[in-house]
Short mmCIF file of N, CA and C and ligand atoms in Angstrom, two decimals:
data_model
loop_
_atom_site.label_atom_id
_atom_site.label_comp_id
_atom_site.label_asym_id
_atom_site.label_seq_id
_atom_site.Cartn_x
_atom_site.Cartn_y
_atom_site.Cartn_z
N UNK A 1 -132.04 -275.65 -8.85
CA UNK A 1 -131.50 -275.87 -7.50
C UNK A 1 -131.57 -277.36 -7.14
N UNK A 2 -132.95 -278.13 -7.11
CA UNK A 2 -133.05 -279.27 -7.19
C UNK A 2 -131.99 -280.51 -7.63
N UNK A 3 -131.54 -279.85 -9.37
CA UNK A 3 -131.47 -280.80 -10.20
C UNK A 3 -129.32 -280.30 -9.28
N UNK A 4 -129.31 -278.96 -9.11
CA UNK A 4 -127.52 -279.17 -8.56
C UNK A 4 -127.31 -280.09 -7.63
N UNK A 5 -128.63 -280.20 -6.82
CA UNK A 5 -127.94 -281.03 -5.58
C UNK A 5 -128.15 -282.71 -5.89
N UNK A 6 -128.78 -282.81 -6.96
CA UNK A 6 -128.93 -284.64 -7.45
C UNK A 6 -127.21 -284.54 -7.71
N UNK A 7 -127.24 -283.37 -9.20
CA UNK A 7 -126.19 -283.82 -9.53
C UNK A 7 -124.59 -284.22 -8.29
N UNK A 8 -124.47 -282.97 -7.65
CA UNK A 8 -123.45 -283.28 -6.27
C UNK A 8 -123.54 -284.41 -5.60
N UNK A 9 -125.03 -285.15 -5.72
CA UNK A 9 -124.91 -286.05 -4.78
C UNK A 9 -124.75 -287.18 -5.90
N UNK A 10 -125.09 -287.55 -7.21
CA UNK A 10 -124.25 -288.30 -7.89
C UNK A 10 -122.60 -287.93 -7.86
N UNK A 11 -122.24 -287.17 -7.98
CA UNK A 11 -120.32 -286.83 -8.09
C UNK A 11 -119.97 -287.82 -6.88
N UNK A 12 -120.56 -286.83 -5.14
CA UNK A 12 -119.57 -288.12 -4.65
C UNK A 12 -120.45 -289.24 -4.52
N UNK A 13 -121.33 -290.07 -4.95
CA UNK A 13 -121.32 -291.66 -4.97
C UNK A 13 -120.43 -292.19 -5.90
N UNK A 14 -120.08 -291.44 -7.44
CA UNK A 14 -119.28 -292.26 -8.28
C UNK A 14 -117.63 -292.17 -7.77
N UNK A 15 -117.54 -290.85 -7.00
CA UNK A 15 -116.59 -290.44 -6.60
C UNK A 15 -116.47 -291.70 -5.32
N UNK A 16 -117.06 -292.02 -4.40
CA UNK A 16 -116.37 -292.93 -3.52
C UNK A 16 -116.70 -294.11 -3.77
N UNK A 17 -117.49 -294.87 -4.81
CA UNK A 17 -117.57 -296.15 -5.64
C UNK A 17 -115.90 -296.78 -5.94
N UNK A 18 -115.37 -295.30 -6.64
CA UNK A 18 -114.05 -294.83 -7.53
C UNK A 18 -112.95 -295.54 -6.63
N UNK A 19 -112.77 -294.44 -5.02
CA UNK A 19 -112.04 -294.93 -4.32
C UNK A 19 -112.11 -296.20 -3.49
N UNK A 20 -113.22 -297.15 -3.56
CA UNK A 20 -113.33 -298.28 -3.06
C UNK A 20 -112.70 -298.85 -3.86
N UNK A 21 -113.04 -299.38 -5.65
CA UNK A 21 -112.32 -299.78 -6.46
C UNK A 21 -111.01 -299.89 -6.28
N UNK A 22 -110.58 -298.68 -5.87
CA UNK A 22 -108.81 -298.64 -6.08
C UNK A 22 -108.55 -299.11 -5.01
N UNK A 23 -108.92 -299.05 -3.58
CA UNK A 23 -108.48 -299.76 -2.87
C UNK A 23 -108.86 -301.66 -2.64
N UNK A 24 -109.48 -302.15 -3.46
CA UNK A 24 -109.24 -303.17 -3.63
C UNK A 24 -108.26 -303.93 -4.64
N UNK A 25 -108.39 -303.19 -5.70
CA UNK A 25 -107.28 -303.70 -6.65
C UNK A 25 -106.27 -303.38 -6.30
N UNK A 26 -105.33 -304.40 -6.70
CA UNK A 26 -103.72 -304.39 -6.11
C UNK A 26 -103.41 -303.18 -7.30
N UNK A 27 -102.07 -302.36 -6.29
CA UNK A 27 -101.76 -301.46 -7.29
C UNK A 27 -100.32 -301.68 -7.96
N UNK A 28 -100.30 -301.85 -8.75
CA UNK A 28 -99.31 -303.07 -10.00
C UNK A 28 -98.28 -301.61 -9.85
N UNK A 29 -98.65 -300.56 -10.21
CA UNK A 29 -97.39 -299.86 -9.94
C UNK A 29 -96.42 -299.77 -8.71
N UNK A 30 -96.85 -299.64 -7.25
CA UNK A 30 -95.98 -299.93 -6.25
C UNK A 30 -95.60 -301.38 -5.99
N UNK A 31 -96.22 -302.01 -6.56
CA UNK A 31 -95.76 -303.90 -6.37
C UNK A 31 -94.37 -303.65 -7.21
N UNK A 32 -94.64 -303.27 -8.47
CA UNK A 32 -93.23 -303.22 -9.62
C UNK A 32 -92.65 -302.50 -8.91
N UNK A 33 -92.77 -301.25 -8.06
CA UNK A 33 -91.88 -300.37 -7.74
C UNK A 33 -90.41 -301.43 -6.20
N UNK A 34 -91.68 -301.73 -5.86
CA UNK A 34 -90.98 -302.67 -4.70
C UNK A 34 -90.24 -303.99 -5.46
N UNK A 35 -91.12 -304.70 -5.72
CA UNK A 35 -90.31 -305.84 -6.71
C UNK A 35 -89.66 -305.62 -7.90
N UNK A 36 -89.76 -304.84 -8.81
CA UNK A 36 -88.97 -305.63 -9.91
C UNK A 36 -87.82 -304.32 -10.09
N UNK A 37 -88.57 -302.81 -9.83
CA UNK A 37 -87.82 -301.92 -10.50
C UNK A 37 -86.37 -301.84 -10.31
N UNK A 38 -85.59 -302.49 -9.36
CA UNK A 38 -84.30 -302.93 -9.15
C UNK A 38 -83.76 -303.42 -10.36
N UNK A 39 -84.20 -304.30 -11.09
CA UNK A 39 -83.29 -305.06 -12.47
C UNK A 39 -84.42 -304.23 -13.62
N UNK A 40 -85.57 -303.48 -13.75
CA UNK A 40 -85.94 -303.67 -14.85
C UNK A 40 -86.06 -302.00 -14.93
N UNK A 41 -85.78 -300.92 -14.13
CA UNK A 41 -85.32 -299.21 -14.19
C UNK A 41 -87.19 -298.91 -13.93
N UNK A 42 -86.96 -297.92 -13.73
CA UNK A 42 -88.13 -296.87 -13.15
C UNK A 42 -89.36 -297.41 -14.53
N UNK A 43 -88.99 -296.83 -15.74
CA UNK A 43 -89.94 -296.86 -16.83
C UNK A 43 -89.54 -297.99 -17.56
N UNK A 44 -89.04 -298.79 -16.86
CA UNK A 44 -88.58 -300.04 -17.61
C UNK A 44 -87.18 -300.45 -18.97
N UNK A 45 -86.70 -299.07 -18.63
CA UNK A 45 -84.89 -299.10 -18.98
C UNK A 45 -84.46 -299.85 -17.76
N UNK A 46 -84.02 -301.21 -17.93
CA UNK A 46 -82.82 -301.39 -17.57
C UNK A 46 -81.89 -300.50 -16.79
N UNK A 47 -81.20 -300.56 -15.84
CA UNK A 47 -79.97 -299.76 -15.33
C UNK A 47 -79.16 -300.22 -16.04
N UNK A 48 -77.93 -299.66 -16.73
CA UNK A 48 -76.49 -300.08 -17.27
C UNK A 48 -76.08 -301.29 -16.51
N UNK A 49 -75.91 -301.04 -14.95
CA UNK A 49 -75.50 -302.02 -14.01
C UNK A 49 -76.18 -303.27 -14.15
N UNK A 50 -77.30 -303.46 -14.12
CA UNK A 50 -77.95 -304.78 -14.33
C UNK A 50 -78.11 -304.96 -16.15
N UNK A 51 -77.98 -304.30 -16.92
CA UNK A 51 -77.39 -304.91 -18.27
C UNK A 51 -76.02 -305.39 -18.40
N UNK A 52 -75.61 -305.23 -17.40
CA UNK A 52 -73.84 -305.59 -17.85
C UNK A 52 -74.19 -307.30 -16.88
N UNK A 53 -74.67 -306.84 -15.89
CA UNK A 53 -74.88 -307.94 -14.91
C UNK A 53 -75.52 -308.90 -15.54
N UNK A 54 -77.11 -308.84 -16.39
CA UNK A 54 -77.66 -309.68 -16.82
C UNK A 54 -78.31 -309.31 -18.41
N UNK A 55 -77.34 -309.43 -19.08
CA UNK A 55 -77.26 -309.26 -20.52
C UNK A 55 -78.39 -309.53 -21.47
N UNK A 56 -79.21 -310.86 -20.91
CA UNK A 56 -80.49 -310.74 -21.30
C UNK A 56 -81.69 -310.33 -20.69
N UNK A 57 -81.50 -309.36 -19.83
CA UNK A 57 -82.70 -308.69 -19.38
C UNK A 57 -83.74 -307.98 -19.95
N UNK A 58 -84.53 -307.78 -20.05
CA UNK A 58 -85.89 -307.42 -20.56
C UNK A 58 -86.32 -306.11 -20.57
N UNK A 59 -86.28 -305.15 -21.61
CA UNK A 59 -86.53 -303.98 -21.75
C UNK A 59 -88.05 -303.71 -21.76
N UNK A 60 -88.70 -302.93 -21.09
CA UNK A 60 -90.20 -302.72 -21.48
C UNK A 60 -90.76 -301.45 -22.40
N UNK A 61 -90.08 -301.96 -23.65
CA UNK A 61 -90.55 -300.97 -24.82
C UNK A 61 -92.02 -301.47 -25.57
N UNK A 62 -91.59 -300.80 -26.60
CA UNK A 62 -92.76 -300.66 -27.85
C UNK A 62 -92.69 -302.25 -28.23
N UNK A 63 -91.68 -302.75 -28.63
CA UNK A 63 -90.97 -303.86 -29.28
C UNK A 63 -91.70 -305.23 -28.04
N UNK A 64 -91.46 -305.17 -26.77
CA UNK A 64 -91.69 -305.70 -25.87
C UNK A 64 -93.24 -306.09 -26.19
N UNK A 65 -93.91 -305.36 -25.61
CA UNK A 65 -95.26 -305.32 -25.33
C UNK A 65 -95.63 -305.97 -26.59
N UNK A 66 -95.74 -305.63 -27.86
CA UNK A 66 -96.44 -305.76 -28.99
C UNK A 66 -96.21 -307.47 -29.13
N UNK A 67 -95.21 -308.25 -28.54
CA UNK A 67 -95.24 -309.78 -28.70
C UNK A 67 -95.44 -310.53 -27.34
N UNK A 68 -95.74 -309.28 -26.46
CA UNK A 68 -96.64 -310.00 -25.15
C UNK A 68 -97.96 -309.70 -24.66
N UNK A 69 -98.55 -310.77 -23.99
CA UNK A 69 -100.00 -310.23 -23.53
C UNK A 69 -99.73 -310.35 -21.65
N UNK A 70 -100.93 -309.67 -21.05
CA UNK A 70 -100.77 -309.50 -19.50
C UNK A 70 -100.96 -311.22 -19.51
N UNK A 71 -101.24 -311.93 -19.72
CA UNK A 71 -101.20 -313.53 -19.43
C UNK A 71 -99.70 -314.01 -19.86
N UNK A 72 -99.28 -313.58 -20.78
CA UNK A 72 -97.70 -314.24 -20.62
C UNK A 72 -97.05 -313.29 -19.99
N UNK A 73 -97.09 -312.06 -19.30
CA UNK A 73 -96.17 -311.57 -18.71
C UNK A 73 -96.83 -312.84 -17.23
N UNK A 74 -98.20 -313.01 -16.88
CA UNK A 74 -98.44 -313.48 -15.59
C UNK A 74 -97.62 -315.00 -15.41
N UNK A 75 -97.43 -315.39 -17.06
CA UNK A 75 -96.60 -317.26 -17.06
C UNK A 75 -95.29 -316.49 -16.76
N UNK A 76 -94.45 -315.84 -17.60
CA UNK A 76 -93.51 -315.08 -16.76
C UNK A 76 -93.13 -315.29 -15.33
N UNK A 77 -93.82 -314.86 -14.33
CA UNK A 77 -94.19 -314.04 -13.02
C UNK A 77 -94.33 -315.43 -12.47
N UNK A 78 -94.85 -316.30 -12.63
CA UNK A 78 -95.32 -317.96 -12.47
C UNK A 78 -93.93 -319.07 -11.97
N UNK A 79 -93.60 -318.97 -13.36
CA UNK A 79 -92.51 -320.02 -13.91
C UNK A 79 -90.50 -319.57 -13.68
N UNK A 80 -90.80 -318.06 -13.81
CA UNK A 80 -89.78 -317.61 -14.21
C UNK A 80 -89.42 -317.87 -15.34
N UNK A 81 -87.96 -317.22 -15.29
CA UNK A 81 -87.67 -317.82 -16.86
C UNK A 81 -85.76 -317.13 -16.40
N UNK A 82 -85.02 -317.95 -17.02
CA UNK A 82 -83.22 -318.51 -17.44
C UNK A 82 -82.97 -318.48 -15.18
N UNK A 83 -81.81 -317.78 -15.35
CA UNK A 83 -81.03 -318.13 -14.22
C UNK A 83 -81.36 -317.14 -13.42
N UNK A 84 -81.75 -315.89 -13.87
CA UNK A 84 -81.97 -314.60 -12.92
C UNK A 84 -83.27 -314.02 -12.83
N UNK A 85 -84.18 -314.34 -13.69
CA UNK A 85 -85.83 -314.15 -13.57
C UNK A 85 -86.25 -314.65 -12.41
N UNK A 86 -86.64 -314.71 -11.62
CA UNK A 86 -87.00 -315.75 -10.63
C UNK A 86 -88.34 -315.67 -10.23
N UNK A 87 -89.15 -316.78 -10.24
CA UNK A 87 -90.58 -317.35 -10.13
C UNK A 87 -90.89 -316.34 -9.06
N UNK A 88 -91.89 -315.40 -8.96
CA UNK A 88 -92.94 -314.42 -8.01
C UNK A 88 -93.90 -315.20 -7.36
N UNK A 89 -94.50 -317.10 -7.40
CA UNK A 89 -95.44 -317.41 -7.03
C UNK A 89 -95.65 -317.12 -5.37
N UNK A 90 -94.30 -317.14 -4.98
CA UNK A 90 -94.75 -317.15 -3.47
C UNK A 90 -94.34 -315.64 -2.51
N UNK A 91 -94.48 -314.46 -3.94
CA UNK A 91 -94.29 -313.86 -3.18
C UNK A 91 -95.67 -312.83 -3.42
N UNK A 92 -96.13 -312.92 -4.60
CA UNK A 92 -97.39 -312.62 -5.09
C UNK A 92 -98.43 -313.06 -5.33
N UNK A 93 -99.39 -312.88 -5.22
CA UNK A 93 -100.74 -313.65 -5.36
C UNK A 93 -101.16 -313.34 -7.11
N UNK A 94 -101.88 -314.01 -7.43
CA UNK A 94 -102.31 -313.96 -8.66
C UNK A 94 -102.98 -312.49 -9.51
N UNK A 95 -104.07 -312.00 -8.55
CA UNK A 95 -104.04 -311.06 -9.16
C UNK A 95 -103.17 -309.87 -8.42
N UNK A 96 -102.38 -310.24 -7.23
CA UNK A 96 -101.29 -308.98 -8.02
C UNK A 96 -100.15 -308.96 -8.94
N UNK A 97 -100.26 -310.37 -9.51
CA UNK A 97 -99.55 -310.57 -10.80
C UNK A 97 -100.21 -309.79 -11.52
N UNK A 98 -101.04 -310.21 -12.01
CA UNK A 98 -101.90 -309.01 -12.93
C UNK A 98 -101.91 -308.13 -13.08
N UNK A 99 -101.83 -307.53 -11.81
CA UNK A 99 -101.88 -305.81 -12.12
C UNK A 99 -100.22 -305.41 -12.01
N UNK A 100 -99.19 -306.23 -11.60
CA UNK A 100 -97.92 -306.09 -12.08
C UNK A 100 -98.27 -306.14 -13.63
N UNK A 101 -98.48 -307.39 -14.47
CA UNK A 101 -98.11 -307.46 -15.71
C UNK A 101 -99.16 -306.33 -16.55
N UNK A 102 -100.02 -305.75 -15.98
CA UNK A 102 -100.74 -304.67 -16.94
C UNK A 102 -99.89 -303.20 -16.89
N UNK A 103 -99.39 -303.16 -15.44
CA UNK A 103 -98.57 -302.32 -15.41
C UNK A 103 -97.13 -302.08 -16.05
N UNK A 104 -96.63 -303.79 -16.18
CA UNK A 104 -95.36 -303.25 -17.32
C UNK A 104 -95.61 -303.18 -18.65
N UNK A 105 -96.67 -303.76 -19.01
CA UNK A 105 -97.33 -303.37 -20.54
C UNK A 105 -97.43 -301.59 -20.06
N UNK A 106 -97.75 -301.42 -19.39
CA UNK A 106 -98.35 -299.95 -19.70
C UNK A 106 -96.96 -299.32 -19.47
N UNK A 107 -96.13 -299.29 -19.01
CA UNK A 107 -94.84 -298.50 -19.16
C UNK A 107 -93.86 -298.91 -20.69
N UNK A 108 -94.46 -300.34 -21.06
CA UNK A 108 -93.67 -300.15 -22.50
C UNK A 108 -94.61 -299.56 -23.59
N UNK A 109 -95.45 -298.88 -23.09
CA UNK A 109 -96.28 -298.34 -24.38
C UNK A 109 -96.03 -296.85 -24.48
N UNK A 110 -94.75 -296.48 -23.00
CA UNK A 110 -94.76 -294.85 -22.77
C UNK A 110 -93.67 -294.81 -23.78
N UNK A 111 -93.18 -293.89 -24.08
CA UNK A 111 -91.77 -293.89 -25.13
C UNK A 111 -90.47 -293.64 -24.13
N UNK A 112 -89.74 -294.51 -24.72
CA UNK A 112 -88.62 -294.47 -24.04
C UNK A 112 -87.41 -293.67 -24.91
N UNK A 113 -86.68 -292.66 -23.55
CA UNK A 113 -85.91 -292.02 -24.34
C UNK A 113 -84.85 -292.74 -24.34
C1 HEC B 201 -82.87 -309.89 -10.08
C2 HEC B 201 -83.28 -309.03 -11.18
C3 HEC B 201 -84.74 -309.11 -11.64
C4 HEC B 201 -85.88 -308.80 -10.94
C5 HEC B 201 -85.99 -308.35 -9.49
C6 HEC B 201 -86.98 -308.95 -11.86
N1 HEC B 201 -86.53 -309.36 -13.08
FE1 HEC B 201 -87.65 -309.68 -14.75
N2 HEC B 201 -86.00 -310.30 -15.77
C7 HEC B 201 -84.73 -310.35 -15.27
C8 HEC B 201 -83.83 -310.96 -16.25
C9 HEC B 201 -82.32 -311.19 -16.08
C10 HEC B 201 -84.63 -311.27 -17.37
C11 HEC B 201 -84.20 -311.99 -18.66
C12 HEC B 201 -84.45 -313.48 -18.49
C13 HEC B 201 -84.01 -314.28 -19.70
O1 HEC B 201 -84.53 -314.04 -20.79
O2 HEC B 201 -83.16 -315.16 -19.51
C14 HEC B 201 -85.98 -310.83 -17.05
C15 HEC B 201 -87.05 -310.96 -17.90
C16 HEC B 201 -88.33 -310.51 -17.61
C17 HEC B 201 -89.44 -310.56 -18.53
C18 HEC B 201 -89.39 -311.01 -19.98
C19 HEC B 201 -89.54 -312.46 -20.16
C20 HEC B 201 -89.79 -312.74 -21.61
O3 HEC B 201 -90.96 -312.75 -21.99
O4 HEC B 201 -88.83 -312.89 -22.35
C21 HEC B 201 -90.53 -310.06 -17.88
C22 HEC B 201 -91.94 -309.90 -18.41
C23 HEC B 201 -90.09 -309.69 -16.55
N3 HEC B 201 -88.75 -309.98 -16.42
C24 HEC B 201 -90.91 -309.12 -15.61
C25 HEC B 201 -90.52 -308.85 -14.30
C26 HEC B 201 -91.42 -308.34 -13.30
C27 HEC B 201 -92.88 -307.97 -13.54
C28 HEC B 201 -90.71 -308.26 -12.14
C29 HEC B 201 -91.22 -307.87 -10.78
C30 HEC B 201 -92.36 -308.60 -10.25
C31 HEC B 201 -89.35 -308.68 -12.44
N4 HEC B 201 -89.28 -309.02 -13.76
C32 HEC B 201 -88.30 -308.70 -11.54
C33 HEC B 201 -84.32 -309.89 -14.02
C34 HEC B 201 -85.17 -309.48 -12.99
#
């Protein structure tokens, strides 16, 4: 009886440790959802429309990820890059660059149909 109620009362401390965590870290999936998923598709297909529009746009596959790290997606996000990438510095803070660029690594590691 003792040892159920330690354990319950460990569940929710790790349990609301858990939800403090998440509410401090930026959440890289609704940042992408708001910023980028317009040119770069839900799971990171491209729309047809913005491939026809911008021919070298950036797919977030298998292929992708494996020759980038979350630090060059963040120089990315920084600098920009050609005529239609356009620099995020002033619209994002640094680490919610971060958790943008961990988040499009993690959608090119899902398989794309
Ligand atoms: C207006 C459309 C548009 C939006 C919005 C946009 N991108 Fe892009 N993105 C592009 C285009 C076009 C390219 C290809 C640039 C090139 O290679 O010339 C690109 C390329 C990239 C690349 C690949 C660069 C490389 O390493 O070759 C990354 C990473 C990227 N975008 C991430 C993002 C993220 C993250 C967001 C949201 C914060 C975002 N993009 C928002 C159009 C967009």
């Amino acid at each position: 009886m003792k040892l159920e109620l330690v354990v319950i009362g460990f569940v929710f401390a790790t349990s609301a440790a858990a939800s403090r965590a998440a509410a401090q870290a930026p959440d890289g999936k609704a940042l992408y959802e708001e910023n980028c998923r317009k040119c770069h598709g839900v799971i990171g297909n491209p729309p047809k429309t913005m491939k026809e529009k911008y021919p070298k746009i950036a797919t977030f596959n298998m292929a992708f990820i494996t020759s980038r790290t979350d630090d060059s997606v963040v120089t990315i996000l920084t600098h920009g890059k050609g005529d239609n990438m356009k620099s995020f510095k002033d619209k994002l803070k640094p680490d919610e660059m971060m958790a943008v660029a961990k988040y499009v690594r993690e959608l090119g590691s899902k398989p794309h149909p």
